[in-house]
PDB file of C-alpha atoms in Angstrom:
ATOM      1  CA  UNK A 118      -0.128  -0.140  -0.081  1.00  0.00           C
ATOM      2  CA  UNK A 119       1.242   3.276  -0.432  1.00  0.00           C
ATOM      3  CA  UNK A 120       1.696   5.382   2.629  1.00  0.00           C
ATOM      4  CA  UNK A 121       0.827   9.161   2.359  1.00  0.00           C
ATOM      5  CA  UNK A 122       3.386  11.313   5.081  1.00  0.00           C
ATOM      6  CA  UNK A 123       1.830  14.502   5.929  1.00  0.00           C
ATOM      7  CA  UNK A 124       3.728  17.180   7.880  1.00  0.00           C
ATOM      8  CA  UNK A 125       3.096  19.312   9.957  1.00  0.00           C
ATOM      9  CA  UNK A 126       0.715  17.350  12.080  1.00  0.00           C
ATOM     10  CA  UNK A 127      -0.920  21.019  13.001  1.00  0.00           C
ATOM     11  CA  UNK A 128      -0.382  24.643  12.221  1.00  0.00           C
ATOM     12  CA  UNK A 129      -1.124  27.852  13.961  1.00  0.00           C
ATOM     13  CA  UNK A 130      -1.447  31.077  11.442  1.00  0.00           C
ATOM     14  CA  UNK A 131      -2.516  34.651  11.848  1.00  0.00           C
ATOM     15  CA  UNK A 132      -5.700  35.409   9.839  1.00  0.00           C
ATOM     16  CA  UNK A 133      -3.981  37.097   6.658  1.00  0.00           C
ATOM     17  CA  UNK A 134      -0.814  34.468   6.803  1.00  0.00           C
ATOM     18  CA  UNK A 135       0.471  31.984   4.542  1.00  0.00           C
ATOM     19  CA  UNK A 136       0.801  28.227   5.433  1.00  0.00           C
ATOM     20  CA  UNK A 137       2.197  25.273   3.205  1.00  0.00           C
ATOM     21  CA  UNK A 138       1.552  21.395   4.461  1.00  0.00           C
ATOM     22  CA  UNK A 139       3.732  18.873   3.185  1.00  0.00           C
ATOM     23  CA  UNK A 140       2.491  15.274   2.015  1.00  0.00           C
ATOM     24  CA  UNK A 141       5.275  12.805   1.087  1.00  0.00           C
ATOM     25  CA  UNK A 142       4.336   8.934  -0.803  1.00  0.00           C
ATOM     26  CA  UNK A 143       5.962   6.249  -0.394  1.00  0.00           C
ATOM     27  CA  UNK A 144       5.753   5.679  -3.780  1.00  0.00           C
ATOM     28  CA  UNK A 145       5.579   7.203  -7.236  1.00  0.00           C
ATOM     29  CA  UNK A 146       2.271   8.624  -7.827  1.00  0.00           C
ATOM     30  CA  UNK A 147       2.062   8.453 -11.368  1.00  0.00           C
ATOM     31  CA  UNK A 148      -0.089   6.566 -13.122  1.00  0.00           C
ATOM     32  CA  UNK A 149       0.462   4.259 -16.119  1.00  0.00           C
ATOM     33  CA  UNK A 150      -1.913   7.083 -17.966  1.00  0.00           C
ATOM     34  CA  UNK A 151       0.563   9.315 -17.075  1.00  0.00           C
ATOM     35  CA  UNK A 152      -1.822  11.281 -14.582  1.00  0.00           C
ATOM     36  CA  UNK A 153      -0.823  11.857 -10.935  1.00  0.00           C
ATOM     37  CA  UNK A 154      -3.688  11.123  -9.042  1.00  0.00           C
ATOM     38  CA  UNK A 155      -2.827  13.131  -5.537  1.00  0.00           C
ATOM     39  CA  UNK A 156      -5.659  15.403  -4.040  1.00  0.00           C
ATOM     40  CA  UNK A 157      -6.157  17.432  -0.813  1.00  0.00           C
ATOM     41  CA  UNK A 158      -9.291  17.600   1.322  1.00  0.00           C
ATOM     42  CA  UNK A 159     -10.473  20.028   4.037  1.00  0.00           C
ATOM     43  CA  UNK A 160     -12.666  18.732   6.953  1.00  0.00           C
ATOM     44  CA  UNK A 161     -14.004  21.587   8.659  1.00  0.00           C
ATOM     45  CA  UNK A 162     -14.822  20.835  12.202  1.00  0.00           C
ATOM     46  CA  UNK A 163     -18.294  18.735  12.423  1.00  0.00           C
ATOM     47  CA  UNK A 164     -18.504  18.381   8.310  1.00  0.00           C
ATOM     48  CA  UNK A 165     -17.504  15.624   5.676  1.00  0.00           C
ATOM     49  CA  UNK A 166     -14.284  16.191   4.092  1.00  0.00           C
ATOM     50  CA  UNK A 167     -14.317  18.351   0.824  1.00  0.00           C
ATOM     51  CA  UNK A 168     -12.266  18.255  -2.230  1.00  0.00           C
ATOM     52  CA  UNK A 169      -9.723  21.386  -2.544  1.00  0.00           C
ATOM     53  CA  UNK A 170      -7.471  20.175  -5.024  1.00  0.00           C
ATOM     54  CA  UNK A 171      -7.330  17.191  -7.495  1.00  0.00           C
ATOM     55  CA  UNK A 172      -4.510  15.991  -9.673  1.00  0.00           C
ATOM     56  CA  UNK A 173      -2.059  17.775  -7.906  1.00  0.00           C
ATOM     57  CA  UNK A 174      -2.592  21.142  -8.519  1.00  0.00           C
ATOM     58  CA  UNK A 175      -6.331  21.381 -10.416  1.00  0.00           C
ATOM     59  CA  UNK A 176      -8.582  23.367  -8.100  1.00  0.00           C
ATOM     60  CA  UNK A 177     -11.995  22.016  -7.661  1.00  0.00           C
ATOM     61  CA  UNK A 178     -14.986  23.964  -8.804  1.00  0.00           C
ATOM     62  CA  UNK A 179     -15.684  26.799  -6.343  1.00  0.00           C
ATOM     63  CA  UNK A 180     -12.155  26.765  -4.563  1.00  0.00           C
ATOM     64  CA  UNK A 181     -10.655  30.259  -4.100  1.00  0.00           C
ATOM     65  CA  UNK A 182      -7.344  30.882  -5.758  1.00  0.00           C
ATOM     66  CA  UNK A 183      -6.173  31.378  -2.293  1.00  0.00           C
ATOM     67  CA  UNK A 184      -5.622  27.369  -2.389  1.00  0.00           C
ATOM     68  CA  UNK A 185      -2.649  26.316  -4.723  1.00  0.00           C
ATOM     69  CA  UNK A 186      -0.983  22.351  -5.215  1.00  0.00           C
ATOM     70  CA  UNK A 187       2.633  21.807  -6.453  1.00  0.00           C
ATOM     71  CA  UNK A 188       4.599  18.708  -6.433  1.00  0.00           C
ATOM     72  CA  UNK A 189       5.610  15.681  -8.658  1.00  0.00           C
ATOM     73  CA  UNK A 190       6.458  12.124  -7.877  1.00  0.00           C
ATOM     74  CA  UNK A 191       6.435  11.375  -4.463  1.00  0.00           C
ATOM     75  CA  UNK A 192       6.380  14.969  -2.783  1.00  0.00           C
ATOM     76  CA  UNK A 193       3.890  17.294  -2.703  1.00  0.00           C
ATOM     77  CA  UNK A 194       2.398  20.879  -1.366  1.00  0.00           C
ATOM     78  CA  UNK A 195      -0.208  22.990  -0.701  1.00  0.00           C
ATOM     79  CA  UNK A 196      -0.229  26.369   0.028  1.00  0.00           C
ATOM     80  CA  UNK A 197      -2.735  28.310   1.755  1.00  0.00           C
ATOM     81  CA  UNK A 198      -2.537  32.359   1.366  1.00  0.00           C
ATOM     82  CA  UNK A 199      -4.207  35.324   2.908  1.00  0.00           C
ATOM     83  CA  UNK A 200      -5.737  32.626   5.247  1.00  0.00           C
ATOM     84  CA  UNK A 201      -9.158  33.209   6.418  1.00  0.00           C
ATOM     85  CA  UNK A 202     -11.189  31.764   9.493  1.00  0.00           C
ATOM     86  CA  UNK A 203     -13.388  29.880   7.145  1.00  0.00           C
ATOM     87  CA  UNK A 204      -9.992  27.923   6.459  1.00  0.00           C
ATOM     88  CA  UNK A 205     -10.086  25.995   9.698  1.00  0.00           C
ATOM     89  CA  UNK A 206     -10.003  22.311  10.170  1.00  0.00           C
ATOM     90  CA  UNK A 207      -7.723  19.643   9.244  1.00  0.00           C
ATOM     91  CA  UNK A 208      -6.562  19.279   5.832  1.00  0.00           C
ATOM     92  CA  UNK A 209      -5.694  15.378   4.289  1.00  0.00           C
ATOM     93  CA  UNK A 210      -3.537  14.609   0.954  1.00  0.00           C
ATOM     94  CA  UNK A 211      -5.013  11.491  -0.451  1.00  0.00           C
ATOM     95  CA  UNK A 212      -3.946   9.483  -3.527  1.00  0.00           C
ATOM     96  CA  UNK A 213      -6.160   7.660  -6.316  1.00  0.00           C
ATOM     97  CA  UNK A 214      -3.454   6.664  -8.400  1.00  0.00           C
ATOM     98  CA  UNK A 215      -3.528   2.608  -7.241  1.00  0.00           C
ATOM     99  CA  UNK A 216      -5.705   1.116  -4.445  1.00  0.00           C
ATOM    100  CA  UNK A 217      -6.369   0.745  -1.841  1.00  0.00           C
ATOM    101  CA  UNK A 218      -6.669   4.381  -1.935  1.00  0.00           C
ATOM    102  CA  UNK A 219      -4.924   6.439   0.915  1.00  0.00           C
ATOM    103  CA  UNK A 220      -4.996   9.583   3.099  1.00  0.00           C
ATOM    104  CA  UNK A 221      -2.063  11.183   4.966  1.00  0.00           C
ATOM    105  CA  UNK A 222      -2.916  11.596   8.744  1.00  0.00           C
ATOM    106  CA  UNK A 223      -3.986  14.801   8.462  1.00  0.00           C
ATOM    107  CA  UNK A 224      -3.015  18.669   9.368  1.00  0.00           C
ATOM    108  CA  UNK A 225      -4.647  20.515  11.815  1.00  0.00           C
ATOM    109  CA  UNK A 226      -4.815  24.316  10.791  1.00  0.00           C
ATOM    110  CA  UNK A 227      -5.348  26.734  13.873  1.00  0.00           C
ATOM    111  CA  UNK A 228      -6.112  30.392  13.406  1.00  0.00           C
ATOM    112  CA  UNK A 229      -4.052  32.544  16.101  1.00  0.00           C
TER     113      UNK A 229
ATOM    114  CA  UNK B 298     -25.380  16.820  -5.866  1.00  0.00           C
ATOM    115  CA  UNK B 299     -26.475  14.941  -2.747  1.00  0.00           C
ATOM    116  CA  UNK B 300     -25.494  11.708  -1.072  1.00  0.00           C
ATOM    117  CA  UNK B 301     -27.592  10.566   2.014  1.00  0.00           C
ATOM    118  CA  UNK B 302     -26.082   7.953   4.327  1.00  0.00           C
ATOM    119  CA  UNK B 303     -28.367   6.071   6.394  1.00  0.00           C
ATOM    120  CA  UNK B 304     -28.653   2.408   8.436  1.00  0.00           C
ATOM    121  CA  UNK B 305     -25.968   2.963  11.316  1.00  0.00           C
ATOM    122  CA  UNK B 306     -26.404   2.167  14.232  1.00  0.00           C
ATOM    123  CA  UNK B 307     -25.131  -0.102  17.282  1.00  0.00           C
ATOM    124  CA  UNK B 308     -24.356  -3.574  17.291  1.00  0.00           C
ATOM    125  CA  UNK B 309     -22.576  -6.482  18.571  1.00  0.00           C
ATOM    126  CA  UNK B 310     -18.956  -7.829  17.593  1.00  0.00           C
ATOM    127  CA  UNK B 311     -19.664 -10.660  15.068  1.00  0.00           C
ATOM    128  CA  UNK B 312     -23.385  -9.175  14.230  1.00  0.00           C
ATOM    129  CA  UNK B 313     -24.436  -7.695  10.533  1.00  0.00           C
ATOM    130  CA  UNK B 314     -25.500  -4.558   9.359  1.00  0.00           C
ATOM    131  CA  UNK B 315     -26.249  -2.690   6.053  1.00  0.00           C
ATOM    132  CA  UNK B 316     -25.672   0.869   4.803  1.00  0.00           C
ATOM    133  CA  UNK B 317     -27.235   2.743   2.708  1.00  0.00           C
ATOM    134  CA  UNK B 318     -26.792   5.782   0.376  1.00  0.00           C
ATOM    135  CA  UNK B 319     -29.162   7.506  -1.114  1.00  0.00           C
ATOM    136  CA  UNK B 320     -27.821   9.531  -4.050  1.00  0.00           C
ATOM    137  CA  UNK B 321     -29.856  12.713  -6.554  1.00  0.00           C
ATOM    138  CA  UNK B 322     -28.627  15.104  -8.615  1.00  0.00           C
ATOM    139  CA  UNK B 323     -26.526  13.229 -10.835  1.00  0.00           C
ATOM    140  CA  UNK B 324     -26.748  10.290 -12.882  1.00  0.00           C
ATOM    141  CA  UNK B 325     -25.976   7.803 -10.874  1.00  0.00           C
ATOM    142  CA  UNK B 326     -25.718   4.943 -12.642  1.00  0.00           C
ATOM    143  CA  UNK B 327     -22.776   6.604 -15.040  1.00  0.00           C
ATOM    144  CA  UNK B 328     -20.451   7.166 -11.953  1.00  0.00           C
ATOM    145  CA  UNK B 329     -18.579   4.614  -9.735  1.00  0.00           C
ATOM    146  CA  UNK B 330     -18.659   5.004  -5.763  1.00  0.00           C
ATOM    147  CA  UNK B 331     -16.848   4.628  -2.801  1.00  0.00           C
ATOM    148  CA  UNK B 332     -17.494   4.308   1.022  1.00  0.00           C
ATOM    149  CA  UNK B 333     -14.651   5.708   3.166  1.00  0.00           C
ATOM    150  CA  UNK B 334     -14.797   5.724   7.095  1.00  0.00           C
ATOM    151  CA  UNK B 335     -13.329   7.704   9.998  1.00  0.00           C
ATOM    152  CA  UNK B 336     -12.577   6.379  13.150  1.00  0.00           C
ATOM    153  CA  UNK B 337     -13.925   8.894  16.182  1.00  0.00           C
ATOM    154  CA  UNK B 338     -10.934  11.424  16.187  1.00  0.00           C
ATOM    155  CA  UNK B 339      -8.952   9.822  13.557  1.00  0.00           C
ATOM    156  CA  UNK B 340      -8.054  10.297  10.097  1.00  0.00           C
ATOM    157  CA  UNK B 341      -9.625   8.806   6.807  1.00  0.00           C
ATOM    158  CA  UNK B 342      -9.825   5.189   5.884  1.00  0.00           C
ATOM    159  CA  UNK B 343     -10.615   4.258   2.076  1.00  0.00           C
ATOM    160  CA  UNK B 344     -13.296   0.775   2.422  1.00  0.00           C
ATOM    161  CA  UNK B 345     -14.231  -0.129  -0.846  1.00  0.00           C
ATOM    162  CA  UNK B 346     -15.042   1.253  -4.697  1.00  0.00           C
ATOM    163  CA  UNK B 347     -17.574  -0.332  -6.699  1.00  0.00           C
ATOM    164  CA  UNK B 348     -17.221   0.709 -10.798  1.00  0.00           C
ATOM    165  CA  UNK B 349     -20.618   1.941 -12.745  1.00  0.00           C
ATOM    166  CA  UNK B 350     -20.285  -1.851 -14.158  1.00  0.00           C
ATOM    167  CA  UNK B 351     -20.279  -3.207 -10.579  1.00  0.00           C
ATOM    168  CA  UNK B 352     -16.314  -3.790 -10.305  1.00  0.00           C
ATOM    169  CA  UNK B 353     -15.717  -3.759  -6.850  1.00  0.00           C
ATOM    170  CA  UNK B 354     -12.489  -3.295  -4.882  1.00  0.00           C
ATOM    171  CA  UNK B 355     -11.768  -3.569  -1.197  1.00  0.00           C
ATOM    172  CA  UNK B 356      -9.275  -2.867   1.383  1.00  0.00           C
ATOM    173  CA  UNK B 357      -7.561  -5.907   2.959  1.00  0.00           C
ATOM    174  CA  UNK B 358      -8.953  -4.921   6.273  1.00  0.00           C
ATOM    175  CA  UNK B 359     -12.680  -5.411   5.111  1.00  0.00           C
ATOM    176  CA  UNK B 360     -12.427  -8.156   2.234  1.00  0.00           C
ATOM    177  CA  UNK B 361     -14.245 -11.067   3.176  1.00  0.00           C
ATOM    178  CA  UNK B 362     -16.576  -9.327   5.780  1.00  0.00           C
ATOM    179  CA  UNK B 363     -18.090  -6.328   3.407  1.00  0.00           C
ATOM    180  CA  UNK B 364     -19.451  -6.303   0.283  1.00  0.00           C
ATOM    181  CA  UNK B 365     -20.526  -3.124  -1.627  1.00  0.00           C
ATOM    182  CA  UNK B 366     -23.349  -3.175  -4.153  1.00  0.00           C
ATOM    183  CA  UNK B 367     -25.253  -1.073  -5.852  1.00  0.00           C
ATOM    184  CA  UNK B 368     -29.085  -0.302  -7.330  1.00  0.00           C
ATOM    185  CA  UNK B 369     -29.179   1.960 -10.084  1.00  0.00           C
ATOM    186  CA  UNK B 370     -32.671   1.987 -10.382  1.00  0.00           C
ATOM    187  CA  UNK B 371     -33.082   2.938  -7.002  1.00  0.00           C
ATOM    188  CA  UNK B 372     -30.010   4.989  -7.134  1.00  0.00           C
ATOM    189  CA  UNK B 373     -28.831   3.625  -4.116  1.00  0.00           C
ATOM    190  CA  UNK B 374     -25.272   2.279  -3.084  1.00  0.00           C
ATOM    191  CA  UNK B 375     -24.892   0.026  -0.107  1.00  0.00           C
ATOM    192  CA  UNK B 376     -22.585  -1.565   1.991  1.00  0.00           C
ATOM    193  CA  UNK B 377     -23.046  -4.870   3.763  1.00  0.00           C
ATOM    194  CA  UNK B 378     -21.012  -5.252   7.163  1.00  0.00           C
ATOM    195  CA  UNK B 379     -20.597  -8.620   8.172  1.00  0.00           C
ATOM    196  CA  UNK B 380     -18.322 -10.391  10.967  1.00  0.00           C
ATOM    197  CA  UNK B 381     -17.896  -6.986  12.826  1.00  0.00           C
ATOM    198  CA  UNK B 382     -15.621  -5.692  14.543  1.00  0.00           C
ATOM    199  CA  UNK B 383     -14.715  -3.191  17.266  1.00  0.00           C
ATOM    200  CA  UNK B 384     -12.033  -1.875  15.181  1.00  0.00           C
ATOM    201  CA  UNK B 385     -14.841  -1.049  12.124  1.00  0.00           C
ATOM    202  CA  UNK B 386     -16.112   1.568  14.757  1.00  0.00           C
ATOM    203  CA  UNK B 387     -16.131   4.784  12.558  1.00  0.00           C
ATOM    204  CA  UNK B 388     -18.501   7.160  10.546  1.00  0.00           C
ATOM    205  CA  UNK B 389     -18.959   5.878   7.105  1.00  0.00           C
ATOM    206  CA  UNK B 390     -18.997   8.103   4.027  1.00  0.00           C
ATOM    207  CA  UNK B 391     -19.991   7.331   1.001  1.00  0.00           C
ATOM    208  CA  UNK B 392     -18.601   9.703  -1.846  1.00  0.00           C
ATOM    209  CA  UNK B 393     -18.504   9.921  -5.991  1.00  0.00           C
ATOM    210  CA  UNK B 394     -15.398   8.608  -7.909  1.00  0.00           C
ATOM    211  CA  UNK B 395     -14.142  11.838  -8.357  1.00  0.00           C
ATOM    212  CA  UNK B 396     -14.657  12.430  -4.665  1.00  0.00           C
ATOM    213  CA  UNK B 397     -15.439  16.267  -5.891  1.00  0.00           C
ATOM    214  CA  UNK B 398     -19.092  16.053  -5.428  1.00  0.00           C
ATOM    215  CA  UNK B 399     -19.739  16.494  -1.813  1.00  0.00           C
ATOM    216  CA  UNK B 400     -19.660  13.605  -0.102  1.00  0.00           C
ATOM    217  CA  UNK B 401     -22.416  12.201   2.499  1.00  0.00           C
ATOM    218  CA  UNK B 402     -22.899  13.517   5.724  1.00  0.00           C
ATOM    219  CA  UNK B 403     -21.675   9.747   7.126  1.00  0.00           C
ATOM    220  CA  UNK B 404     -23.454   7.588   9.377  1.00  0.00           C
ATOM    221  CA  UNK B 405     -22.135   6.039  12.456  1.00  0.00           C
ATOM    222  CA  UNK B 406     -21.605   2.243  13.128  1.00  0.00           C
ATOM    223  CA  UNK B 407     -20.623   1.287  16.275  1.00  0.00           C
ATOM    224  CA  UNK B 408     -19.483  -1.960  17.564  1.00  0.00           C
ATOM    225  CA  UNK B 409     -19.587  -2.652  20.707  1.00  0.00           C
ATOM    226  CA  UNK B 410     -20.542  -5.525  23.291  1.00  0.00           C
TER     227      UNK B 410
END
């Protein structure tokens, strides 16, 4: 199984600030078809996870351009700029390149 | 797009439960579907997938005990949980194949004597 390692475990940021979350996979996430199925999700308190970024850097419909994804192979990053109160929650990376799909352990974002 | 899970509850170890996920707002029969679970205070754990043509894939932890199925006429996804263990205690979410459409609100399954 592909192990997804996320760092840091938690982050505290001031409103308007910028943060980065790292996600590393134990194997390359490049699929045979050339796509890299690395996604980022946000789970707000008391809610289901929601998709933010898919295939490394593509923002899902309706997602603010304050969220950006980058990376390749086994190393990926989510950046959040101009942090807003509604951004708080737990961020997960997840891979859909091979079964079983696997997720990172999460990064909790707190607002100072 | 809306996904609504039901069927959760408290069940004894070794017993069975069947979860349902009612879908609306999209052409259900055209999409594969996932079940993903989250133990209390823990992260996300993928459970199973069924394709639009009903091909299935399972996590090793549930293989042989859980069965994913679908009824396209009823726009409903199912997860049959057999031989339940305490470690199956979790919120179970259904989600569309692309994981982009809103996930269901989740249904709690508690396995305890």
